[in-house]
Each structure stands twice: as structure tokens, then as C-alpha cells.
Short mmCIF file of C-alpha atoms and ligand atoms in Angstrom, two decimals:
data_model
loop_
_atom_site.label_atom_id
_atom_site.label_comp_id
_atom_site.label_asym_id
_atom_site.label_seq_id
_atom_site.Cartn_x
_atom_site.Cartn_y
_atom_site.Cartn_z
CA UNK A 717 29.28 -13.66 11.36
CA UNK A 718 29.30 -17.24 10.22
CA UNK A 719 31.11 -17.40 6.91
CA UNK A 720 28.79 -18.29 4.04
CA UNK A 721 30.02 -20.82 1.54
CA UNK A 722 30.15 -19.26 -1.91
CA UNK A 723 30.71 -22.04 -4.41
CA UNK A 724 31.66 -19.62 -7.21
CA UNK A 725 33.00 -16.13 -7.76
CA UNK A 726 30.26 -13.50 -7.92
CA UNK A 727 29.83 -10.39 -10.07
CA UNK A 728 27.14 -7.93 -9.11
CA UNK A 729 26.05 -5.61 -11.91
CA UNK A 730 23.94 -2.75 -10.58
CA UNK A 731 21.75 -0.95 -13.11
CA UNK A 732 20.94 2.48 -11.70
CA UNK A 733 24.12 2.54 -9.62
CA UNK A 734 24.20 6.34 -9.53
CA UNK A 735 21.00 6.47 -7.50
CA UNK A 736 19.93 6.49 -3.89
CA UNK A 737 19.39 2.80 -3.37
CA UNK A 738 23.00 1.96 -4.23
CA UNK A 739 24.32 4.73 -2.03
CA UNK A 740 22.08 4.24 0.99
CA UNK A 741 21.43 0.51 1.01
CA UNK A 742 23.35 -1.69 -1.42
CA UNK A 743 26.93 -0.53 -0.99
CA UNK A 744 26.69 0.01 2.80
CA UNK A 745 25.31 -3.55 3.01
CA UNK A 746 28.14 -4.92 0.85
CA UNK A 747 30.67 -3.07 2.98
CA UNK A 748 29.16 -4.47 6.18
CA UNK A 749 29.20 -7.94 4.69
CA UNK A 750 32.82 -7.39 3.76
CA UNK A 751 33.78 -6.30 7.28
CA UNK A 752 31.95 -9.29 8.70
CA UNK A 753 33.79 -11.65 6.36
CA UNK A 754 30.55 -12.35 4.50
CA UNK A 755 31.54 -11.37 0.93
CA UNK A 756 32.88 -13.99 -1.47
CA UNK A 757 36.66 -13.92 -1.78
CA UNK A 758 36.25 -13.45 -5.50
CA UNK A 759 33.73 -10.67 -5.88
CA UNK A 760 33.37 -7.68 -8.22
CA UNK A 761 30.86 -4.87 -8.49
CA UNK A 762 30.13 -3.15 -11.78
CA UNK A 763 27.90 -0.09 -11.57
CA UNK A 764 26.15 1.46 -14.50
CA UNK A 765 23.89 4.48 -14.86
CA UNK A 766 23.06 7.17 -17.37
CA UNK A 767 24.21 9.73 -14.85
CA UNK A 768 27.49 11.34 -15.90
CA UNK A 769 29.97 10.70 -13.12
CA UNK A 770 33.63 9.80 -13.11
CA UNK A 771 34.56 6.54 -11.36
CA UNK A 772 36.21 8.76 -8.73
CA UNK A 773 32.99 10.68 -8.05
CA UNK A 774 31.08 7.43 -8.02
CA UNK A 775 33.37 6.10 -5.32
CA UNK A 776 33.13 9.34 -3.36
CA UNK A 777 29.34 9.04 -3.42
CA UNK A 778 29.50 5.45 -2.26
CA UNK A 779 31.80 6.31 0.59
CA UNK A 780 29.52 9.14 1.74
CA UNK A 781 26.61 6.73 1.75
CA UNK A 782 28.57 4.07 3.58
CA UNK A 783 29.80 6.57 6.19
CA UNK A 784 26.21 7.42 6.90
CA UNK A 785 24.48 4.07 6.63
CA UNK A 786 26.97 1.34 7.52
CA UNK A 787 26.17 -0.65 10.66
CA UNK A 788 29.78 -0.06 11.67
CA UNK A 789 29.58 3.74 11.50
CA UNK A 790 32.04 5.92 9.60
CA UNK A 791 34.41 4.03 7.32
CA UNK A 792 38.09 3.70 8.18
CA UNK A 793 40.41 4.50 5.30
CA UNK A 794 42.39 1.27 5.45
CA UNK A 795 39.28 -0.92 5.43
CA UNK A 796 37.57 1.19 2.79
CA UNK A 797 40.60 0.99 0.51
CA UNK A 798 40.67 -2.76 0.88
CA UNK A 799 36.94 -2.96 0.10
CA UNK A 800 37.40 -0.78 -2.99
CA UNK A 801 39.32 -3.60 -4.65
CA UNK A 802 35.90 -5.19 -5.20
CA UNK A 803 34.64 -2.25 -7.22
CA UNK A 804 35.46 -3.01 -10.80
CA UNK A 805 33.98 -0.12 -12.76
CA UNK A 806 31.35 2.57 -13.18
CA UNK A 807 30.02 2.66 -16.72
CA UNK A 808 28.08 5.70 -17.90
CA UNK A 809 25.54 4.49 -20.40
CA UNK A 810 21.93 4.57 -21.38
CA UNK A 811 20.20 1.34 -20.41
CA UNK A 812 18.63 1.13 -23.84
CA UNK A 813 22.04 1.09 -25.51
CA UNK A 814 22.91 -2.40 -26.79
CA UNK A 815 26.63 -1.61 -26.54
CA UNK A 816 26.35 -1.39 -22.76
CA UNK A 817 25.43 -5.06 -22.61
CA UNK A 818 28.27 -6.01 -24.94
CA UNK A 819 30.62 -4.19 -22.63
CA UNK A 820 29.22 -5.94 -19.58
CA UNK A 821 29.55 -9.26 -21.34
CA UNK A 822 33.15 -8.53 -22.15
CA UNK A 823 33.90 -7.55 -18.55
CA UNK A 824 32.31 -10.72 -17.29
CA UNK A 825 34.49 -12.77 -19.62
CA UNK A 826 37.60 -10.96 -18.44
CA UNK A 827 36.74 -11.61 -14.80
CA UNK A 828 36.05 -15.27 -15.52
CA UNK A 829 39.45 -15.55 -17.10
CA UNK A 830 41.16 -13.77 -14.26
CA UNK A 831 39.46 -16.01 -11.70
CA UNK A 832 39.65 -19.12 -13.83
CA UNK A 833 36.08 -19.88 -12.98
CA UNK A 834 32.61 -19.18 -14.20
CA UNK A 835 31.20 -16.45 -11.95
CA UNK A 836 27.61 -16.12 -10.78
CA UNK A 837 26.19 -12.92 -12.26
CA UNK A 838 23.59 -10.92 -10.42
CA UNK A 839 21.87 -8.27 -12.51
CA UNK A 840 20.42 -5.87 -9.97
CA UNK A 841 17.68 -3.50 -11.06
CA UNK A 842 18.07 -0.38 -8.95
CA UNK A 843 16.39 1.75 -11.60
CA UNK A 844 12.95 3.35 -11.77
CA UNK A 845 10.34 0.70 -12.64
CA UNK A 846 9.61 2.27 -16.03
CA UNK A 847 12.82 0.87 -17.54
CA UNK A 848 12.58 -2.69 -16.24
CA UNK A 849 10.95 -4.24 -19.28
CA UNK A 850 13.61 -2.76 -21.56
CA UNK A 851 16.33 -4.06 -19.26
CA UNK A 852 14.90 -7.58 -19.40
CA UNK A 853 14.83 -7.45 -23.21
CA UNK A 854 18.41 -6.22 -23.43
CA UNK A 855 19.74 -8.85 -21.04
CA UNK A 856 17.97 -11.51 -23.05
CA UNK A 857 19.19 -10.19 -26.40
CA UNK A 858 22.79 -10.06 -25.17
CA UNK A 859 22.60 -13.68 -24.04
CA UNK A 860 23.18 -12.61 -20.45
CA UNK A 861 20.07 -14.34 -19.11
CA UNK A 862 20.84 -17.70 -20.64
CA UNK A 863 22.77 -19.51 -17.95
CA UNK A 864 20.02 -20.85 -15.66
CA UNK A 865 22.44 -21.80 -12.92
CA UNK A 866 24.59 -18.70 -12.87
CA UNK A 867 22.64 -15.72 -14.19
CA UNK A 868 20.14 -14.12 -11.83
CA UNK A 869 18.06 -10.99 -11.93
CA UNK A 870 17.28 -9.11 -8.73
CA UNK A 871 14.28 -6.80 -8.88
CA UNK A 872 13.11 -4.03 -6.64
CA UNK A 873 9.44 -3.27 -6.06
CA UNK A 874 6.98 -2.16 -7.30
CA UNK A 875 6.11 -5.34 -9.18
CA UNK A 876 3.48 -3.61 -11.27
CA UNK A 877 0.89 -1.02 -10.29
CA UNK A 878 -2.07 -3.38 -10.32
CA UNK A 879 -2.89 -7.02 -10.99
CA UNK A 880 -2.64 -6.68 -14.77
CA UNK A 881 0.65 -4.83 -14.91
CA UNK A 882 2.16 -7.23 -12.34
CA UNK A 883 1.05 -10.21 -14.43
CA UNK A 884 2.45 -8.52 -17.54
CA UNK A 885 5.81 -7.91 -15.86
CA UNK A 886 5.91 -11.54 -14.75
CA UNK A 887 5.16 -12.68 -18.29
CA UNK A 888 7.94 -10.49 -19.61
CA UNK A 889 10.40 -11.86 -17.06
CA UNK A 890 9.45 -15.39 -18.03
CA UNK A 891 10.40 -14.72 -21.65
CA UNK A 892 14.02 -14.26 -20.59
CA UNK A 893 14.50 -15.96 -17.21
CA UNK A 894 13.38 -19.12 -15.53
CA UNK A 895 11.52 -18.46 -12.24
CA UNK A 896 14.51 -19.95 -10.37
CA UNK A 897 16.67 -17.10 -11.73
CA UNK A 898 14.33 -14.32 -10.53
CA UNK A 899 14.86 -12.72 -7.13
CA UNK A 900 12.08 -10.23 -6.29
CA UNK A 901 13.02 -8.17 -3.26
CA UNK A 902 10.72 -7.31 -0.41
CA UNK A 903 13.32 -5.86 1.90
CA UNK A 904 11.17 -6.55 4.98
CA UNK A 905 11.82 -10.25 4.48
CA UNK A 906 15.53 -9.64 4.96
CA UNK A 907 15.03 -8.12 8.42
CA UNK A 908 16.27 -10.45 11.15
CA UNK A 909 13.19 -9.85 13.23
CA UNK A 910 10.91 -10.78 10.35
CA UNK A 911 12.85 -13.99 9.79
CA UNK A 912 12.66 -14.60 13.51
CA UNK A 913 8.89 -14.99 13.20
CA UNK A 914 9.62 -18.35 11.61
CA UNK A 915 12.16 -19.26 14.28
CA UNK A 916 9.79 -18.31 17.08
CA UNK A 917 6.90 -20.26 15.63
CA UNK A 918 8.56 -23.33 14.26
CA UNK A 919 11.70 -23.91 16.32
CA UNK A 920 9.70 -23.93 19.56
CA UNK A 921 7.00 -26.31 20.61
CA UNK A 922 5.16 -23.97 22.97
CA UNK A 923 3.60 -21.40 20.65
CA UNK A 924 2.12 -23.45 17.85
CA UNK A 925 -0.57 -25.18 19.93
CA UNK A 926 -2.15 -21.83 20.83
CA UNK A 927 -1.52 -20.16 17.45
CA UNK A 928 -5.02 -20.41 16.05
CA UNK A 929 -8.65 -19.35 16.27
CA UNK A 930 -9.25 -21.22 19.52
CA UNK A 931 -6.83 -18.98 21.43
CA UNK A 932 -6.18 -15.91 19.30
CA UNK A 933 -8.71 -13.09 19.41
CA UNK A 934 -7.13 -10.95 16.72
CA UNK A 935 -3.81 -9.99 15.16
CA UNK A 936 -2.51 -6.47 14.50
CA UNK A 937 0.25 -5.65 12.03
CA UNK A 938 1.12 -2.07 12.64
CA UNK A 939 3.64 -0.05 10.65
CA UNK A 940 3.16 3.68 11.17
CA UNK A 941 6.00 5.98 10.10
CA UNK A 942 6.90 9.49 11.17
CA UNK A 943 8.57 10.26 7.85
CA UNK A 944 6.64 12.00 5.13
CA UNK A 945 7.15 11.26 1.45
CA UNK A 946 10.36 13.33 1.36
CA UNK A 947 11.72 13.64 -2.20
CA UNK A 948 9.61 10.69 -3.44
CA UNK A 949 6.46 12.70 -4.24
CA UNK A 950 6.19 11.70 -7.92
CA UNK A 951 6.64 7.99 -7.10
CA UNK A 952 4.28 8.12 -4.14
CA UNK A 953 1.58 9.87 -6.14
CA UNK A 954 1.33 6.70 -8.24
CA UNK A 955 1.47 4.26 -5.35
CA UNK A 956 -0.05 5.52 -2.11
CA UNK A 957 0.10 3.63 1.17
CA UNK A 958 -1.85 0.59 0.01
CA UNK A 959 0.47 -0.25 -2.86
CA UNK A 960 3.64 1.04 -1.20
CA UNK A 961 3.35 -0.93 2.03
CA UNK A 962 0.27 -3.13 2.43
CA UNK A 963 0.36 -5.05 -0.84
CA UNK A 964 3.92 -6.13 -0.09
CA UNK A 965 5.56 -5.63 3.32
CA UNK A 966 2.52 -5.96 5.56
CA UNK A 967 1.09 -8.88 3.62
CA UNK A 968 4.39 -10.71 3.65
CA UNK A 969 4.63 -10.27 7.41
CA UNK A 970 1.03 -11.49 7.67
CA UNK A 971 1.97 -14.61 5.70
CA UNK A 972 4.80 -15.45 8.07
CA UNK A 973 2.53 -14.89 11.05
CA UNK A 974 -0.34 -16.95 9.70
CA UNK A 975 1.24 -19.73 7.60
CA UNK A 976 1.25 -23.39 8.50
CA UNK A 977 4.48 -25.14 9.43
CA UNK A 978 6.66 -26.06 6.45
CA UNK A 979 8.05 -29.57 6.40
CA UNK A 980 11.53 -28.26 5.58
CA UNK A 981 13.30 -24.95 5.68
CA UNK A 982 13.50 -24.74 1.90
CA UNK A 983 12.66 -21.89 -0.41
CA UNK A 984 9.75 -23.42 -2.24
CA UNK A 985 8.32 -25.27 0.71
CA UNK A 986 8.14 -22.03 2.70
CA UNK A 987 6.86 -20.03 -0.24
CA UNK A 988 4.15 -22.62 -0.88
CA UNK A 989 2.91 -22.18 2.68
CA UNK A 990 2.93 -18.41 2.36
CA UNK A 991 1.00 -18.38 -0.85
CA UNK A 992 -1.64 -20.63 0.75
CA UNK A 993 -2.30 -17.84 3.24
CA UNK A 994 -2.75 -15.24 0.51
CA UNK A 995 -5.08 -17.50 -1.41
CA UNK A 996 -7.17 -18.09 1.72
CA UNK A 997 -7.73 -14.38 2.34
CA UNK A 998 -11.46 -13.72 2.11
CA UNK A 999 -12.05 -11.46 -0.90
CA UNK A 1000 -13.42 -8.05 0.02
CA UNK A 1001 -16.44 -7.18 -2.11
CA UNK A 1002 -16.05 -3.81 -3.84
CA UNK A 1003 -19.34 -2.69 -2.28
CA UNK A 1004 -18.03 -3.55 1.21
CA UNK A 1005 -14.66 -1.90 0.92
CA UNK A 1006 -15.66 0.87 3.30
CA UNK A 1007 -16.53 -1.62 6.05
CA UNK A 1008 -13.15 -3.33 5.78
CA UNK A 1009 -10.74 -0.49 5.10
CA UNK A 1010 -9.89 3.10 5.97
CA UNK A 1011 -7.70 5.56 4.14
CA UNK A 1012 -6.27 8.93 4.97
CA UNK A 1013 -4.02 11.71 3.79
CA UNK A 1014 -1.99 13.92 6.08
CA UNK A 1015 -2.43 17.63 6.29
CA UNK A 1016 0.06 20.03 7.89
CA UNK A 1017 0.98 19.29 11.48
CA UNK A 1018 3.80 18.94 13.98
CA UNK A 1019 6.55 16.33 14.14
CA UNK A 1020 9.05 16.51 17.01
CA UNK A 1021 8.21 20.13 17.68
CA UNK A 1022 8.58 21.20 14.04
CA UNK A 1023 5.83 22.33 11.77
CA UNK A 1024 5.66 20.14 8.68
CA UNK A 1025 3.66 20.60 5.48
CA UNK A 1026 0.72 18.49 4.43
CA UNK A 1027 1.05 15.87 1.71
CA UNK A 1028 -0.46 18.15 -0.92
CA UNK A 1029 2.26 20.70 -0.24
CA UNK A 1030 5.12 18.21 -0.65
CA UNK A 1031 7.40 18.60 -3.70
CA UNK A 1032 6.20 16.68 -6.75
CA UNK A 1033 2.70 16.21 -5.36
CA UNK A 1034 -0.49 17.44 -7.01
CA UNK A 1035 -2.04 20.15 -4.80
CA UNK A 1036 -5.42 18.40 -5.30
CA UNK A 1037 -4.00 14.89 -4.88
CA UNK A 1038 -6.31 12.17 -3.63
CA UNK A 1039 -3.48 9.68 -3.03
CA UNK A 1040 -3.75 8.04 0.38
CA UNK A 1041 -0.83 8.29 2.79
CA UNK A 1042 -2.57 6.11 5.38
CA UNK A 1043 -4.25 2.76 4.88
CA UNK A 1044 -5.84 0.32 7.29
CA UNK A 1045 -7.38 -2.97 6.26
CA UNK A 1046 -9.21 -5.75 8.07
CA UNK A 1047 -8.68 -9.17 6.53
CA UNK A 1048 -9.94 -12.65 7.33
CA UNK A 1049 -8.12 -15.83 6.41
CA UNK A 1050 -10.62 -18.51 5.56
CA UNK A 1051 -9.03 -21.73 6.74
CA UNK A 1052 -9.27 -24.07 9.73
CA UNK A 1053 -6.61 -22.23 11.67
CA UNK A 1054 -7.86 -18.67 11.31
CA UNK A 1055 -11.54 -18.70 10.43
CA UNK A 1056 -13.13 -15.46 11.71
CA UNK A 1057 -9.99 -14.12 13.40
CA UNK A 1058 -9.48 -10.56 12.13
CA UNK A 1059 -6.06 -9.45 10.97
CA UNK A 1060 -5.83 -5.65 11.17
CA UNK A 1061 -3.09 -4.11 9.01
CA UNK A 1062 -2.24 -0.43 9.33
CA UNK A 1063 0.41 1.88 7.93
CA UNK A 1064 0.78 5.57 7.25
CA UNK A 1065 3.19 8.39 6.66
CA UNK A 1066 3.64 11.29 9.05
CA UNK A 1067 2.09 9.48 11.94
CA UNK A 1068 2.95 9.98 15.60
CA UNK A 1069 5.64 7.31 15.78
CA UNK A 1070 7.71 4.98 13.62
CA UNK A 1071 7.36 1.35 14.57
CA UNK A 1072 6.85 -2.00 12.92
CA UNK A 1073 5.26 -4.58 15.11
CA UNK A 1074 3.00 -7.59 15.04
CA UNK A 1075 0.82 -8.33 18.02
CA UNK A 1076 -0.99 -11.54 18.62
CA UNK A 1077 -3.83 -10.85 21.04
CA UNK A 1078 -5.15 -13.83 22.95
CA UNK A 1079 -8.70 -14.49 24.07
CA UNK A 1080 -9.46 -13.89 27.74
CA UNK A 1081 -9.46 -16.80 30.18
CA UNK A 1082 -12.79 -18.60 29.72
CA UNK A 1083 -13.84 -17.97 33.30
CA UNK A 1084 -12.50 -15.18 35.48
CA UNK A 1085 -12.43 -16.34 39.10
CA UNK A 1086 -10.92 -13.08 40.36
CA UNK A 1087 -13.29 -10.27 41.26
CA UNK A 1088 -13.34 -7.33 38.81
CA UNK A 1089 -11.69 -5.16 41.49
CA UNK A 1090 -8.60 -7.43 41.36
CA UNK A 1091 -8.02 -6.85 37.65
CA UNK A 1092 -9.35 -3.40 36.84
CA UNK A 1093 -9.75 -2.81 33.13
CA UNK A 1094 -8.80 -6.06 31.45
CA UNK A 1095 -5.99 -6.19 28.89
CA UNK A 1096 -5.62 -9.17 26.61
CA UNK A 1097 -2.59 -11.38 26.96
CA UNK A 1098 -0.50 -10.54 23.99
CA UNK A 1099 2.69 -11.46 22.26
CA UNK A 1100 4.30 -8.53 20.49
CA UNK A 1101 6.96 -9.09 17.85
CA UNK A 1102 9.06 -5.94 17.49
CA UNK A 1103 10.46 -5.60 13.99
CA UNK A 1104 11.73 -2.02 13.91
CA UNK A 1105 13.31 0.16 15.25
CA UNK A 1106 13.44 -2.01 18.34
CA UNK A 1107 14.07 -5.68 17.82
CA UNK A 1108 12.70 -8.22 20.18
CA UNK A 1109 9.63 -9.92 21.60
CA UNK A 1110 7.39 -9.14 24.55
CA UNK A 1111 4.81 -11.39 26.18
CA UNK A 1112 2.24 -9.64 28.33
CA UNK A 1113 0.31 -11.51 31.01
CA UNK A 1114 -1.16 -10.92 34.45
CA UNK A 1115 0.72 -11.27 37.73
CA UNK A 1116 -0.15 -10.68 41.36
CA UNK A 1117 0.99 -7.33 42.66
CA UNK A 1118 3.10 -7.43 45.81
CA UNK A 1119 1.23 -6.66 49.02
CA UNK A 1120 -1.87 -7.74 50.80
CA UNK A 1121 -4.93 -8.87 48.94
CA UNK A 1122 -5.27 -10.13 45.41
CA UNK A 1123 -4.54 -7.28 43.02
CA UNK A 1124 -3.40 -8.15 39.52
CA UNK A 1125 -1.36 -6.16 37.00
CA UNK A 1126 -0.26 -6.88 33.45
CA UNK A 1127 3.49 -7.56 33.34
CA UNK A 1128 5.93 -8.41 30.55
CA UNK A 1129 8.52 -11.00 29.72
CA UNK A 1130 10.80 -9.74 27.04
CA UNK A 1131 13.63 -10.63 24.74
CA UNK A 1132 15.79 -7.97 23.14
CA UNK A 1133 18.12 -8.86 20.29
CA UNK A 1134 20.79 -6.48 21.43
CA UNK A 1135 20.83 -7.74 24.98
CA UNK A 1136 20.69 -11.40 24.06
CA UNK A 1137 23.23 -11.42 21.27
CA UNK A 1138 25.33 -8.33 22.07
CA UNK A 1139 25.38 -7.20 18.48
CA UNK A 1140 23.32 -5.28 16.02
CA UNK A 1141 21.29 -7.52 13.75
CA UNK A 1142 22.48 -7.51 10.12
CA UNK A 1143 20.73 -5.06 7.83
CA UNK A 1144 18.06 -6.48 5.55
CA UNK A 1145 20.08 -5.84 2.39
CA UNK A 1146 23.10 -7.72 3.73
CA UNK A 1147 21.00 -10.83 4.13
CA UNK A 1148 19.22 -10.41 0.81
CA UNK A 1149 22.38 -9.75 -1.19
CA UNK A 1150 24.17 -12.70 0.39
CA UNK A 1151 21.19 -14.97 -0.28
CA UNK A 1152 20.93 -13.87 -3.90
CA UNK A 1153 24.65 -14.59 -4.32
CA UNK A 1154 24.30 -18.14 -3.03
CA UNK A 1155 21.02 -18.59 -4.90
CA UNK A 1156 18.76 -19.07 -1.88
CA UNK A 1157 15.34 -17.69 -2.83
CA UNK A 1158 13.57 -18.31 0.50
CA UNK A 1159 13.33 -14.60 1.33
CA UNK A 1160 12.34 -13.49 -2.16
CA UNK A 1161 8.87 -13.29 -3.63
CA UNK A 1162 7.75 -15.85 -6.14
CA UNK A 1163 5.52 -15.01 -9.07
CA UNK A 1164 2.41 -16.58 -7.55
CA UNK A 1165 2.86 -14.63 -4.28
CA UNK A 1166 2.98 -11.34 -6.16
CA UNK A 1167 -0.13 -12.16 -8.15
CA UNK A 1168 -2.02 -13.44 -5.09
CA UNK A 1169 -1.37 -10.26 -3.09
CA UNK A 1170 -2.49 -8.06 -5.98
CA UNK A 1171 -5.70 -10.08 -6.15
CA UNK A 1172 -6.38 -9.10 -2.53
CA UNK A 1173 -5.86 -5.37 -2.97
CA UNK A 1174 -7.56 -4.90 -6.34
CA UNK A 1175 -11.14 -4.65 -4.97
CA UNK A 1176 -9.89 -2.09 -2.45
CA UNK A 1177 -8.35 0.01 -5.20
CA UNK A 1178 -11.58 -0.25 -7.14
CA UNK A 1179 -13.82 0.56 -4.17
CA UNK A 1180 -11.71 3.56 -3.23
CA UNK A 1181 -11.75 4.88 -6.78
CA UNK A 1182 -15.55 4.97 -6.75
CA UNK A 1183 -15.97 7.28 -3.76
CA UNK A 1184 -13.80 10.32 -3.13
CA UNK A 1185 -12.61 10.92 0.41
CA UNK A 1186 -12.43 14.33 2.00
CA UNK A 1187 -8.65 14.73 2.14
CA UNK A 1188 -6.62 15.73 4.09
CA UNK A 1189 -8.24 13.95 7.01
CA UNK A 1190 -5.47 13.69 9.60
CA UNK A 1191 -2.86 16.11 10.81
CA UNK A 1192 0.81 15.16 10.49
CA UNK A 1193 2.13 13.83 13.79
CA UNK A 1194 -1.12 12.10 14.84
CA UNK A 1195 -2.36 8.52 14.75
CA UNK A 1196 -4.28 8.88 11.49
CA UNK A 1197 -7.87 9.59 10.52
CA UNK A 1198 -10.94 8.88 12.63
CA UNK A 1199 -12.13 6.36 10.07
CA UNK A 1200 -9.05 4.30 10.92
CA UNK A 1201 -9.97 4.31 14.60
CA UNK A 1202 -13.57 3.47 13.72
CA UNK A 1203 -12.53 0.49 11.60
CA UNK A 1204 -11.26 -1.37 14.65
CA UNK A 1205 -13.50 0.29 17.27
CA UNK A 1206 -16.59 -1.08 15.49
CA UNK A 1207 -15.34 -4.52 16.52
CA UNK A 1208 -14.87 -3.43 20.15
CA UNK A 1209 -11.08 -3.27 19.81
CA UNK A 1210 -8.44 -0.54 19.55
CA UNK A 1211 -5.09 -0.08 17.82
CA UNK A 1212 -2.31 -0.78 20.25
CA UNK A 1213 -0.08 2.04 21.31
CA UNK A 1214 3.54 1.00 20.76
CA UNK A 1215 5.36 0.30 24.02
CA UNK A 1216 9.13 0.49 24.02
CA UNK A 1217 10.98 -2.66 25.00
CA UNK A 1218 12.71 -2.48 28.36
CA UNK A 1219 10.46 0.20 29.72
CA UNK A 1220 10.23 -0.94 33.32
CA UNK A 1221 7.49 1.54 34.13
CA UNK A 1222 4.95 0.53 31.61
CA UNK A 1223 3.09 -2.18 33.51
CA UNK A 1224 2.64 -0.48 36.80
CA UNK A 1225 -0.12 1.98 37.36
CA UNK A 1226 1.30 5.01 39.24
CA UNK A 1227 -0.59 4.21 42.44
CA UNK A 1228 1.12 0.81 42.57
CA UNK A 1229 4.60 2.30 42.66
CA UNK A 1230 6.45 3.22 45.81
CA UNK A 1231 5.65 6.86 46.45
CA UNK A 1232 2.47 6.43 44.43
CA UNK A 1233 3.38 8.81 41.63
CA UNK A 1234 4.91 8.41 38.25
CA UNK A 1235 8.41 9.84 38.28
C1 BG6 B 2590 9.69 1.08 1.43
C2 BG6 B 2590 8.59 2.07 1.17
O1 BG6 B 2590 9.48 -0.08 0.69
O2 BG6 B 2590 9.70 0.76 2.82
C3 BG6 B 2590 8.78 3.32 1.99
O3 BG6 B 2590 8.59 2.41 -0.22
C4 BG6 B 2590 8.90 2.95 3.46
O4 BG6 B 2590 7.73 4.23 1.79
C5 BG6 B 2590 9.95 1.88 3.65
O5 BG6 B 2590 9.24 4.12 4.18
C6 BG6 B 2590 9.98 1.38 5.09
O6 BG6 B 2590 11.05 0.51 5.24
P1 BG6 B 2590 12.00 0.57 6.49
O7 BG6 B 2590 12.95 -0.57 6.33
O8 BG6 B 2590 12.65 1.91 6.48
O9 BG6 B 2590 11.09 0.40 7.68
#
């Protein structure tokens, strides 16, 4: 990894350090950064949580998490011991206790003295959202938010539960921090493949000329997941698929796909272009919500040969719950580039497969000179951006099949990260933590982006609340409810089935293969 330049020492203070996020994401990411030479030379982590745990148990928990989730696999003792030098302390305290902040302040002073420099301080909120406002007040009262250059707050979603609470949270943040000090995480933006959307579009001259309504028929942003809600029932009951995924991850990916070219690769220039997309989204009238959206909730079903319970039977979930675990939305972006091109966004829990992909589907050739028998059933040319779990790009187009006569088949050109670069892409949290340390906010959400995406989903929330749906309406392990299929079928289109990268068989119909049969 290219070594980042850290102008100052960095202290990361994690609030909620005893929880899952620290164990599964933050510390494995820090460890991976460390192994890659991407941590500042002068770096310290202070963890704090109300959970009673000795520093030894804290470290044990972090190692377990790192063994499981590090990109480099199980930790080696020598490297782990060296990494541990970065872990300064685990403080058991209630976040509402003023003394905790005095203690943190004191520790920061000690570290500054030891390093003979004024460290950047990142205050990372890895707590449940209910305590965020209190945390902001305490940081402000302790004077920890004051330094506009060196004090930063990093926040996890959700940023509110609706437009009002998001605006309220933003107002609260603004009482203590300047916007330049606030780093709102949408972890999708840290994924290499999501960042690569910008590289693909704006580092190359060949895509941009056809990236608009003249050539693009429609765009699909598809993020089904096989996982259910696991132990997150109580949280998910309050969010549902629309708030959990569409309002943030899918809309952010849509912004990168649809935005105009920035004049410079700078945080605010890029974020300005993204927010223009959100503001151009055609508002959905509450009365029309059912023409533009579909929602679902999974019932019992089968995943990988195992029977799994329905959402209403999951722990922490109301047995009569009407929370949606599936959401599909059709949006239009009213501007010169995209007028009348539908963007279909879909996500759901307990679906048949886990994938994140964006596909840009191009209009057919204006005149087809080949007889219908040469082509068979026509497939649109399409460019698929694979975000997860596979990472790459595939371009599908027609080619002549070998042999006599003019028979055409769709074929693929593809790029796979692993094959091209011979390494695993960095995990999203590595990138995001490193960027927050150097103060680069490009991949973080600005206040206006958060408020603009809530404005888009509010009529949907309202429309859904007016009419109850007959839940559950899809079985676990399937592709979601019929209403989701109907949403896109009404327009004469269909959701694309994910196709694995590097599947050499996928283009060829069985009769075209030697031997004539699929192996
Ligand atoms: C989180 C959602 O933000 O993103 C989860 O709360 C979802 O419900 C997850 O499963 C998906 O992220 P990833 O990186 O695992 O694809």
C-alpha cells in the first residue's frame, strides 16, 4: 500500500468500544492498515464503553474479531503484539459521566506531551444512535470539539429516523462542530469498487459520451442479501429496508453513477455534484407511492438447504410487525442527462443471493440489420459494476458465433480486481479511517446530502404508512415479493439475475457448445 502522509500524530477515541462494530470492523481495519504500513507512526487508540471489561478482556475480544475479520486472516502473535502498542486504554464509563471526558482530555494531553506534538483527535461514535446527542453535548462541554483543525467527530448511521430527526441531529452537531469537523460514515463509499465508479467514469474518455439518456435505457442498483436480521431485530424494527439501505447506501451509489463530472477530485466539489443528483430526483407523490415502489417482508423459507424462520419469528421482532425487509423503488432524475431514464433500486434481506451491483443498460441499436433468427431473444448491451462480493466490471455485447451463417450471441469483456491487481481490495473501514485521520471528507456524507436523501424517502414512508401490506409476502431464499417483480415488469423490463464474474459458460446457449449440452 502506498504510505499515506500523516502530518500529525493521531488519537482515535472510540465511544462504544465494547460493541460489535469495534470488534468486527474498526479494529480489524486498523490492524490491516498497520500491516500495510498505513497507520500513522504516532497513533493511539482509546476505547470506552459502559460495559464492564478489563483491558485484558477488551484486547482478547479485539483479537478474536481481528482473527475472524482481518483481510490477512488469523493474526500472528509477533505482529499482534507490535500492533497492541497502539492501544492505549479501555475506560469503563457511562457516556453521560462528565468525568469520562475529563479523563480523555487528560490522556490526550499526556500523549501530546509524549509525542511533542498536537495530535489529531477522532471521536468515533460506535454507540447506539440514542446516545449521540448526549455525546455531542459532553464533547462540547469538555472543550474537546473546539479545535477546528484537529478535533473531528466520526458518526455512524442512522442519521435520524426521518427528515425532521435528521435535521435536528444536524442542528445539534452544528452547535458543537463546524461541518468540516464532521465525518458521517456511509461505509459503502469506502468500498474500492464504489470509488472505482468515479475512476471508470471520469478517468476514461470512452464512457462519458454515452452515459446519458440518449444511450442509456435504464439503470439498476441491486443489493439483495441472503442474511436475515440476525441479532439486530430491535434496531431493524425501527428502520426497515428503506431506511437501512435505500436512503443511504443505494442512493449514494446512485449519486456516483449519475453525477456530472467534477472539475477537481476534491471533497466539496465531488459532494456538490452528488447533492445535485439528489436534488434533481423527481419527488414521488404520496398518492403515487404504490406505482413507484414495492415492499415486502420475508416469511419462513430455505437458505442453502436450511430452514430459516420468517422475519416475525426473529428475536426482538414484533410477531405482528409490519416492518419491510424488502424495498424496491423507481426514481427519475430530472435533468438534461437523465430525463425519463428510470433508476430501479432494490434491496432485501433473506433473498436468494447476496450481491451488490449496478448495471447500466443501453438502448438497442437504432436499426437491426440482422434477421431475428440471428439474434434470438435480444439482450441489452450492459455494463455491470460489481461491488460485492465480487469486485470488477463486465461489459456485455453481441458477437458472431463461430461457424457458418450469421448467428449472434451476447459475450462479455470483464475486469476483475483480483486478477488485475493480484491483491484483495482494502476493506471499506480501512479507507474511511485513514481518510478521517488525514481529514479528507470526500467519502463522507455532508449535511445537505443527508437532508436531500431524506426528502426523497419521506413521501414513501408516508404512503406506506397509509396502506397496510399483507405481510409476509415472500419466502426467505427467494427473489422477493411479486409486487417487486411487477414494479419493473410494468415497464417491460426485468430485474437482472446476478452473473458471477469469470463464468465462461454464461454467454453460450447449450446448443452452441461443443457436444451441445451444458456440462
Ligand atoms: C449496513 C446495514 O449498513 O449494511 C445492514 O445496516 C447491511 O443491514 C449492511 O447488511 C450491508 O453492508 P455490507 O458491506 O455487508 O454489504
